[in-house]
Amino acid sequence: MRSRDLARFAGVTVRTVRHYHQIGLLAEPGRDANGYRRYRVEHLVRLLRIGRLTALGLPLRDIPALLDGAGEPRVELLDGLDAALERQIEGLQDQRRIIAALRDSTLPLDTPHDLASALAPLEVGRSANAIRSGREQLVLLASMIAAEGRAAIAELYERLADPALAVTVQELGRRFDDLSPDTTSAEIADLAAAYLTQLGPWLRAYETVMADFTGGDARTLLAAHALEAMTPQQKDFLAVVAAKIAQERD
Amino acid sequence: MRSRDLARFAGVTVRTVRHYHQIGLLAEPGRDANGYRRYRVEHLVRLLRIGRLTALGLPLRDIPALLDGAGEPRVELLDGLDAALERQIEGLQDQRRIIAALRDSTLPLDTPHDLASALAPLEVGRSANAIRSGREQLVLLASMIAAEGRAAIAELYERLADPALAVTVQELGRRFDDLSPDTTSAEIADLAAAYLTQLGPWLRAYETVMADFTGGDARTLLAAHALEAMTPQQKDFLAVVAAKIAQERD
DNA sequence: ACTACCCTTACGGCGCGTAAGTGTGT
DNA sequence: AACACACTTACGCGCCGTAAGGGTAG
């Protein structure tokens, strides 16, 4: 037998055989006068056994001990392999579940599905900037909120997306997007008042949930992120809203 | 944010972050006067999105296209990922099945379970040499027989292991193992006659199955392997048996 | 002269882990 | 002076794939 025959019989590539030679897993056979390797049946047997063991998921490193010594720790070995396989399978199944959930959505693949699903209707009519910023904020939020808070946050977003409120939210959002150097401070105050009237209760609920389920640095980061995407007038608006909330509290 | 903070927020290691820098997946941030990296929220957002995509099983190589360009081929991409995952899972489940079958057996891990399960009783009392050779032969045979023939071969082995025949087979085996330089040719002829009487029909069935389900080179290899483990007297015995079979045929 | 093999050496790839050696913040 | 950080460069892993460059069999 020469390399090609051996490899074919064993169902592997010639490269694989030579790799096994390199790491000392398969003994080098004798050579013909021309330097070609000349294999004997014992090599094929060894190669086939190696193949059976790798098919179990055993690393090459462990195989010499099993083939040359006796395979003492039978059951422990098998149990270890099986447990490792089970963990791997579960991991892959998790991935499949995420993928399955994602196919039903039109949102980007990297948005957290559980929070974002309700968000799509709220994006209607918003500026590209606002949409991008909102999605980024969601990614941040999803990473920083404790697992127990996810449901609470999701429920809040769903409340916004409720048809009774969604139209209002869209309109407020559009007015926010339109804040520009032309906007007067009276108009800003106007919008802030409308915001608090319509969304005051929601904002308080949001703050409660955030206080319960996120850390202080999380909220700092979220705030920093939100500010990055805003125009000066939008920041002014935010300041007015914040002032009014503080005022209410007293 | 410095490296450590960024990494902790994103749930990865600092090394991972730097790897992403190296392959151009994450932009290098500005540096402080001392050379430390100073990250901004946009880096964290990017890193989190990368994390969401890798969690789906996407290779890092594909991620820039998804984050920077639009993710056009949504469904195809997801389907491809899902199919790949499914294949992987099936492969791992195959491994688990093999492992499960192996735990019930006391044979070495690298013997083909479906053929070998019936073989254990026949090894009782045989020489170490014969046992080793027999198992090796099984490995060879399992690799060379067509899938359809496995059941037929398994059935043949089970016939040998049938209590009615097993004792005879064991005894013939032991006598075969004992062939040595002291053995006379009359004793060899004696054993050959016993062999043919007891196992003639089985041998013919075996030859039929082999002719049906293996190639000529497979049988050549098996014969070569069997001969390697035999003493001269055992080879003599084999020659006598072969001659008698040829004689019968005429 | 063609084709299909054989040989050897060596780099690549995925996604980082793990040093090794040096400087910085407190 | 200790300690936890930061920085860079570079090798390692598991299992080969894939050349590159050259000889050989039929």
XYZ file of C-alpha atoms (C1' of nucleotides) in Angstrom:
552
model
C 0.000 0.000 0.000
C 1.163 3.505 -0.720
C -0.081 6.710 0.860
C -2.983 7.147 -1.470
C -4.280 3.608 -0.970
C -3.934 3.771 2.756
C -5.760 7.073 2.928
C -8.553 5.864 0.690
C -9.064 2.674 2.647
C -9.294 4.642 5.862
C -11.423 7.420 4.437
C -9.009 10.219 5.256
C -6.696 12.455 3.251
C -3.036 11.831 2.673
C -2.365 15.050 4.522
C -4.098 13.654 7.560
C -1.938 10.560 7.502
C 1.195 12.642 7.383
C -0.064 14.803 10.190
C -0.451 11.684 12.288
C 3.129 10.782 11.445
C 4.280 14.218 12.530
C 2.682 14.044 15.925
C 3.804 10.470 16.455
C 0.338 9.009 16.382
C 1.069 6.684 13.487
C 4.472 5.047 13.053
C 6.412 5.897 9.918
C 6.409 2.892 7.608
C 9.387 1.668 5.635
C 10.265 3.323 2.364
C 10.739 2.025 -1.126
C 14.009 2.623 -2.943
C 12.545 5.842 -4.333
C 11.613 7.139 -0.905
C 7.873 6.437 -1.131
C 6.221 5.230 2.023
C 5.233 1.561 1.866
C 2.457 0.766 4.341
C 1.488 -2.568 5.766
C -1.832 -3.771 7.031
C -0.944 -2.961 10.617
C -0.729 0.685 9.656
C -4.164 0.544 8.140
C -5.545 -1.094 11.239
C -4.003 1.575 13.427
C -5.330 4.326 11.205
C -8.808 2.846 11.247
C -8.768 2.627 15.024
C -7.665 6.222 15.249
C -10.549 7.078 12.993
C -13.020 5.296 15.233
C -11.778 7.190 18.259
C -11.764 10.598 16.610
C -15.308 9.896 15.471
C -16.209 9.782 19.155
C -14.874 13.274 19.548
C -11.640 12.285 21.244
C -8.722 14.655 20.745
C -5.720 13.182 18.962
C -3.639 13.871 22.032
C -5.564 11.306 24.078
C -5.513 8.567 21.500
C -2.042 7.068 22.002
C -2.839 6.342 25.631
C -5.996 4.520 24.629
C -4.439 2.493 21.842
C -1.113 1.650 23.454
C -2.030 1.387 27.079
C -5.269 -0.195 28.135
C -8.225 2.163 28.239
C -8.642 2.020 31.979
C -11.097 4.764 32.825
C -13.742 3.603 30.376
C -16.895 4.914 31.902
C -15.461 8.154 33.225
C -14.000 8.889 29.823
C -17.247 8.209 28.048
C -19.225 10.212 30.553
C -16.875 13.133 30.154
C -17.163 12.999 26.393
C -20.894 12.697 26.534
C -21.281 15.609 28.904
C -19.071 17.772 26.719
C -21.133 16.844 23.689
C -24.338 17.622 25.502
C -23.094 21.050 26.475
C -22.048 21.742 22.915
C -25.390 20.661 21.566
C -27.248 22.838 24.011
C -25.166 25.813 23.021
C -25.916 25.244 19.382
C -29.593 24.805 20.100
C -29.618 28.136 21.888
C -28.206 29.702 18.762
C -30.891 28.079 16.676
C -33.575 29.455 18.943
C -32.218 32.971 18.599
C -32.102 32.577 14.858
C -35.641 31.280 14.730
C -36.843 34.308 16.693
C -34.948 36.607 14.370
C -36.477 35.348 11.163
C -39.843 36.771 12.112
C -38.464 40.241 12.658
C -37.453 42.889 10.162
C -35.101 44.612 12.560
C -31.327 44.306 12.196
C -29.807 41.065 13.374
C -27.929 42.714 16.172
C -30.845 44.296 18.005
C -32.129 42.519 21.080
C -35.217 40.836 19.824
C -37.188 40.625 23.044
C -37.036 44.360 23.608
C -37.102 45.531 20.019
C -40.094 43.668 18.720
C -42.504 46.260 20.059
C -40.383 49.100 18.848
C -40.887 48.868 15.100
C -44.152 50.862 14.934
C -42.618 53.690 16.918
C -39.952 54.200 14.287
C -42.472 55.235 11.667
C -41.801 58.764 10.511
C -38.754 59.279 12.712
C -35.486 60.659 11.383
C -32.733 58.254 10.368
C -30.633 59.681 13.157
C -33.260 59.046 15.782
C -33.856 55.522 14.562
C -30.165 54.697 14.652
C -29.704 56.228 18.064
C -32.738 54.452 19.433
C -31.558 51.101 18.265
C -28.108 51.665 19.675
C -29.639 52.636 22.953
C -31.557 49.409 22.962
C -28.377 47.420 22.454
C -26.796 49.229 25.359
C -29.795 48.843 27.562
C -30.133 45.155 26.855
C -26.547 44.567 27.880
C -26.763 46.490 31.115
C -30.077 45.516 32.539
C -30.321 42.659 34.962
C -32.034 39.561 33.596
C -35.044 40.041 35.871
C -35.629 43.520 34.491
C -35.902 42.556 30.855
C -39.542 41.640 31.086
C -40.370 44.879 32.882
C -38.602 46.932 30.232
C -40.208 44.984 27.439
C -43.589 45.628 28.967
C -42.865 49.364 29.125
C -41.947 49.466 25.454
C -45.067 47.573 24.578
C -47.102 50.136 26.435
C -45.599 52.840 24.214
C -46.436 50.830 21.132
C -50.050 50.450 22.173
C -52.188 51.981 19.395
C -53.798 54.381 21.896
C -50.413 55.911 22.656
C -48.327 55.122 19.589
C -49.674 57.948 17.430
C -48.921 60.473 20.148
C -45.435 59.087 20.657
C -44.763 59.249 16.932
C -45.874 62.820 16.722
C -43.850 63.915 19.732
C -40.907 62.094 18.254
C -41.231 63.858 14.939
C -41.431 67.228 16.668
C -38.325 66.341 18.629
C -36.513 65.353 15.442
C -37.410 68.690 13.900
C -35.798 70.782 16.632
C -33.273 72.980 14.803
C -31.477 76.325 15.065
C -34.704 77.957 13.821
C -36.658 76.703 16.781
C -37.536 79.321 19.411
C -37.278 78.659 23.101
C -41.035 79.106 23.361
C -41.522 76.240 20.946
C -39.126 74.142 22.981
C -41.049 74.883 26.156
C -44.234 73.999 24.319
C -42.921 70.613 23.276
C -41.581 69.926 26.748
C -44.992 70.633 28.240
C -46.679 68.329 25.749
C -44.112 65.646 26.530
C -44.738 65.769 30.228
C -48.473 65.829 29.824
C -48.567 62.832 27.532
C -45.633 60.809 28.795
C -45.192 61.952 32.378
C -46.540 58.767 33.939
C -44.603 56.628 31.516
C -41.375 58.452 32.251
C -41.822 57.939 35.973
C -42.459 54.227 35.466
C -39.378 54.027 33.261
C -37.231 55.699 35.876
C -38.453 53.304 38.515
C -37.632 50.257 36.446
C -34.230 51.653 35.562
C -33.455 52.394 39.183
C -34.456 48.873 40.142
C -32.626 46.917 37.499
C -29.594 48.861 36.353
C -26.475 50.210 37.994
C -25.539 53.849 38.207
C -22.784 53.601 35.628
C -25.221 51.980 33.233
C -27.475 55.012 33.390
C -24.493 57.311 32.997
C -23.505 55.498 29.853
C -27.000 55.536 28.449
C -27.243 59.253 29.070
C -23.870 59.888 27.450
C -24.938 57.897 24.456
C -28.239 59.701 24.098
C -26.567 63.108 24.282
C -24.044 62.214 21.585
C -26.719 62.043 18.941
C -28.536 65.258 19.856
C -28.467 68.739 18.393
C -28.025 71.686 20.801
C -31.740 72.434 20.626
C -32.581 68.846 21.460
C -30.286 69.100 24.444
C -32.048 72.301 25.454
C -35.337 70.487 25.252
C -33.998 67.720 27.451
C -32.792 70.260 30.001
C -36.218 71.852 30.178
C -37.887 68.496 30.666
C -35.419 67.537 33.359
C -35.963 70.842 35.142
C -39.712 70.399 35.118
C -39.433 66.898 36.496
C -37.165 68.098 39.270
C -39.601 70.904 40.006
C -42.530 68.513 40.199
C -40.682 66.413 42.685
C -40.528 69.176 45.273
C -13.793 54.085 29.642
C -10.543 52.193 29.540
C -9.951 48.718 28.179
C -10.975 46.934 31.320
C -14.249 48.804 31.671
C -15.153 48.357 28.062
C -14.430 44.647 28.211
C -16.407 44.174 31.398
C -19.424 46.046 30.076
C -19.419 43.915 26.974
C -18.720 40.664 28.746
C -15.549 39.853 26.858
C -11.850 39.844 27.673
C -9.448 42.665 26.986
C -7.605 40.301 24.713
C -10.725 39.878 22.648
C -11.084 43.628 22.263
C -7.527 43.932 21.065
C -8.021 41.067 18.676
C -10.938 42.936 17.168
C -8.682 45.954 16.781
C -6.092 43.844 15.036
C -8.470 42.482 12.457
C -10.071 45.865 11.927
C -13.419 44.892 13.349
C -13.388 47.581 16.010
C -11.822 51.005 15.411
C -8.886 51.995 17.574
C -10.001 54.670 20.034
C -8.005 57.749 20.962
C -5.251 57.483 23.519
C -4.577 59.260 26.755
C -1.264 61.029 27.274
C 0.120 57.839 28.801
C -0.845 55.769 25.805
C -3.856 54.065 27.369
C -6.835 53.565 25.102
C -9.777 55.810 25.937
C -13.059 54.369 24.669
C -16.311 56.130 24.022
C -19.848 54.829 24.112
C -19.898 54.228 20.392
C -17.121 51.672 20.839
C -19.136 49.883 23.460
C -22.180 49.850 21.212
C -20.137 48.440 18.373
C -18.613 45.793 20.615
C -22.010 44.782 21.943
C -23.368 44.413 18.440
C -20.421 42.279 17.489
C -21.171 40.173 20.497
C -24.773 39.689 19.462
C -23.716 38.555 16.020
C -21.020 36.165 17.191
C -23.569 34.683 19.565
C -25.503 33.688 16.480
C -22.510 31.748 15.260
C -21.428 34.259 12.657
C -17.714 34.269 11.858
C -15.956 37.548 12.655
C -15.050 37.828 8.983
C -18.697 38.316 8.001
C -19.540 40.858 10.655
C -18.198 44.086 9.127
C -20.422 43.627 6.101
C -23.455 43.234 8.332
C -22.690 46.173 10.583
C -21.404 48.628 8.011
C -23.428 47.737 4.964
C -27.063 46.860 5.317
C -27.729 43.202 6.037
C -29.360 42.558 2.693
C -29.656 38.801 2.467
C -31.388 38.401 5.809
C -33.316 35.226 5.310
C -30.712 33.446 3.227
C -28.084 34.251 5.798
C -30.183 33.001 8.660
C -31.164 29.890 6.762
C -27.543 29.160 5.992
C -26.567 29.583 9.608
C -29.423 27.470 10.791
C -28.677 24.694 8.359
C -25.024 24.676 9.403
C -26.037 24.499 13.038
C -28.430 21.681 12.329
C -25.733 19.692 10.583
C -23.367 20.236 13.477
C -25.945 19.163 15.989
C -26.713 16.024 14.059
C -23.042 15.167 13.908
C -22.704 15.590 17.637
C -25.814 13.553 18.252
C -24.348 10.755 16.155
C -21.321 10.823 18.409
C -23.520 10.636 21.453
C -25.325 7.622 20.050
C -22.059 5.818 19.458
C -20.964 6.627 22.973
C -24.222 5.411 24.426
C -23.857 2.117 22.589
C -20.305 1.772 23.804
C -21.045 2.121 27.485
C -22.857 -1.204 27.527
C -19.934 -3.041 26.057
C -16.716 -4.183 27.654
C -14.839 -4.269 24.367
C -12.257 -1.625 23.492
C -13.606 1.709 22.380
C -12.241 1.308 18.899
C -13.966 -1.921 17.937
C -17.039 -1.693 15.753
C -19.807 -2.213 18.197
C -22.450 -3.617 15.879
C -20.226 -6.456 14.772
C -18.299 -6.998 17.950
C -21.113 -7.316 20.430
C -21.673 -10.957 19.599
C -17.993 -11.697 19.618
C -17.178 -11.444 23.312
C -18.187 -14.989 24.280
C -16.049 -16.417 21.491
C -12.944 -14.859 22.966
C -13.152 -16.958 26.102
C -10.099 -19.116 26.463
C -8.397 -17.865 23.307
C -4.792 -16.715 23.253
C -4.002 -13.018 23.620
C -2.588 -13.112 20.137
C -5.753 -14.555 18.664
C -7.948 -12.072 20.502
C -5.901 -9.137 19.296
C -5.801 -10.385 15.756
C -9.511 -11.074 15.764
C -10.349 -7.608 16.922
C -8.060 -6.044 14.387
C -9.674 -8.104 11.706
C -13.028 -6.796 12.805
C -11.853 -3.223 12.503
C -10.614 -3.934 9.010
C -13.740 -5.763 8.022
C -16.013 -3.055 9.330
C -14.236 -0.469 7.246
C -14.309 -2.430 4.028
C -17.754 -3.923 3.958
C -20.540 -2.135 2.180
C -23.193 -0.694 4.460
C -25.774 -3.197 3.262
C -23.563 -6.073 4.257
C -23.084 -5.120 7.873
C -26.292 -6.730 9.000
C -25.487 -9.943 7.133
C -22.042 -10.114 8.721
C -23.415 -9.334 12.138
C -25.904 -12.115 11.766
C -23.147 -14.551 10.831
C -21.151 -13.661 13.914
C -24.195 -14.073 16.059
C -24.678 -17.532 14.638
C -21.173 -18.425 15.830
C -21.968 -17.072 19.258
C -25.102 -19.173 19.550
C -24.675 -21.393 22.609
C -25.184 -24.481 20.477
C -22.113 -23.623 18.415
C -20.077 -21.376 20.699
C -18.515 -24.160 22.741
C -17.372 -25.938 19.610
C -15.961 -22.750 18.186
C -14.099 -22.023 21.380
C -12.590 -25.457 21.453
C -11.525 -25.340 17.821
C -10.075 -21.931 18.470
C -8.059 -23.141 21.399
C -6.709 -26.053 19.395
C -5.780 -23.623 16.665
C -3.987 -21.372 19.150
C -2.019 -24.359 20.413
C -0.520 -25.228 17.052
C 3.232 -25.111 17.599
C 6.485 -26.557 16.277
C 5.684 -29.699 18.268
C 2.501 -30.304 16.332
C 2.631 -33.169 13.831
C 1.119 -32.897 10.394
C -1.309 -35.640 11.351
C -2.626 -33.448 14.156
C -2.954 -30.564 11.778
C -4.916 -32.686 9.360
C -7.071 -33.802 12.245
C -7.916 -30.268 13.272
C -8.599 -29.279 9.680
C -11.050 -32.134 9.328
C -12.817 -31.140 12.528
C -12.966 -27.580 11.329
C -14.602 -28.472 8.091
C -17.044 -30.819 9.699
C -18.197 -28.314 12.292
C -17.829 -25.085 10.424
C -18.046 -26.060 6.760
C -21.522 -24.633 6.227
C -20.661 -21.484 8.146
C -17.510 -20.955 6.105
C -19.452 -21.249 2.882
C -22.025 -18.722 4.095
C -19.236 -16.404 5.146
C -17.589 -16.620 1.750
C -20.856 -15.828 0.041
C -21.458 -12.725 2.131
C -17.900 -11.567 1.627
C -18.150 -12.045 -2.117
C -21.372 -10.075 -2.157
C -20.384 -7.132 -0.046
C -16.653 -6.599 -0.271
C -14.193 -5.860 -3.027
C -11.342 -8.111 -4.050
C -8.689 -5.895 -2.532
C -10.551 -5.920 0.746
C -10.305 -9.690 0.913
C -6.652 -9.532 -0.057
C -5.994 -7.178 2.825
C -7.933 -9.264 5.286
C -6.012 -12.358 4.229
C -2.706 -10.539 4.522
C -3.644 -9.379 7.964
C -4.706 -12.800 9.139
C -1.475 -14.377 7.900
C 0.673 -11.830 9.699
C -0.397 -13.073 13.088
C 0.008 -16.794 12.358
C 2.737 -19.260 13.214
C 4.045 -21.480 10.418
C 1.958 -24.363 11.726
C -1.153 -22.256 11.718
C -0.412 -21.337 8.137
C 0.006 -25.008 7.339
C -3.381 -25.642 8.873
C -4.912 -22.928 6.779
C -3.368 -24.368 3.659
C -4.824 -27.797 4.405
C -8.269 -26.325 4.999
C -8.067 -24.315 1.787
C -7.002 -27.400 -0.157
C -9.901 -29.422 1.199
C -12.376 -26.708 0.317
C -10.988 -26.506 -3.217
C -11.185 -30.304 -3.473
C -14.813 -30.323 -2.313
C -15.695 -27.822 -4.952
C -14.716 -30.121 -7.829
C 5.430 13.801 -23.420
C 1.509 13.361 -20.579
C -0.839 12.402 -16.500
C -1.225 10.942 -12.046
C 0.970 10.029 -8.539
C 4.899 10.566 -4.763
C 8.035 13.471 -1.727
C 9.201 17.650 1.679
C 8.653 22.129 3.886
C 5.923 25.630 5.418
C 2.251 29.039 5.905
C -2.725 29.840 6.996
C -6.982 29.778 9.622
C -10.443 30.619 13.736
C -10.742 33.146 18.028
C -8.668 34.114 21.011
C -5.436 32.198 25.707
C -1.301 32.849 27.644
C 2.754 34.299 28.385
C 6.961 37.622 28.568
C 8.734 41.893 29.435
C 7.902 46.777 30.456
C 5.586 51.064 32.005
C 1.701 53.614 34.854
C -1.802 54.876 38.536
C -2.623 55.129 43.563
C 7.324 49.145 47.673
C 3.407 46.779 46.495
C -0.477 45.982 43.663
C -3.565 46.274 39.837
C -3.864 47.928 35.985
C -2.054 49.407 31.041
C 0.931 48.592 26.887
C 3.308 45.586 22.905
C 4.944 41.390 20.564
C 4.548 36.806 19.687
C 3.748 31.888 20.233
C 0.221 28.154 20.892
C -3.829 25.340 19.996
C -6.573 21.403 16.970
C -6.653 19.503 12.721
C -5.489 19.619 9.078
C -6.053 22.579 3.847
C -3.399 24.291 0.514
C 0.087 25.671 -1.745
C 5.100 25.666 -3.604
C 8.618 23.209 -5.760
C 10.370 18.994 -7.474
C 10.902 13.937 -8.441
C 8.770 9.318 -10.209
C 5.708 5.530 -12.329
C 3.497 3.789 -16.212
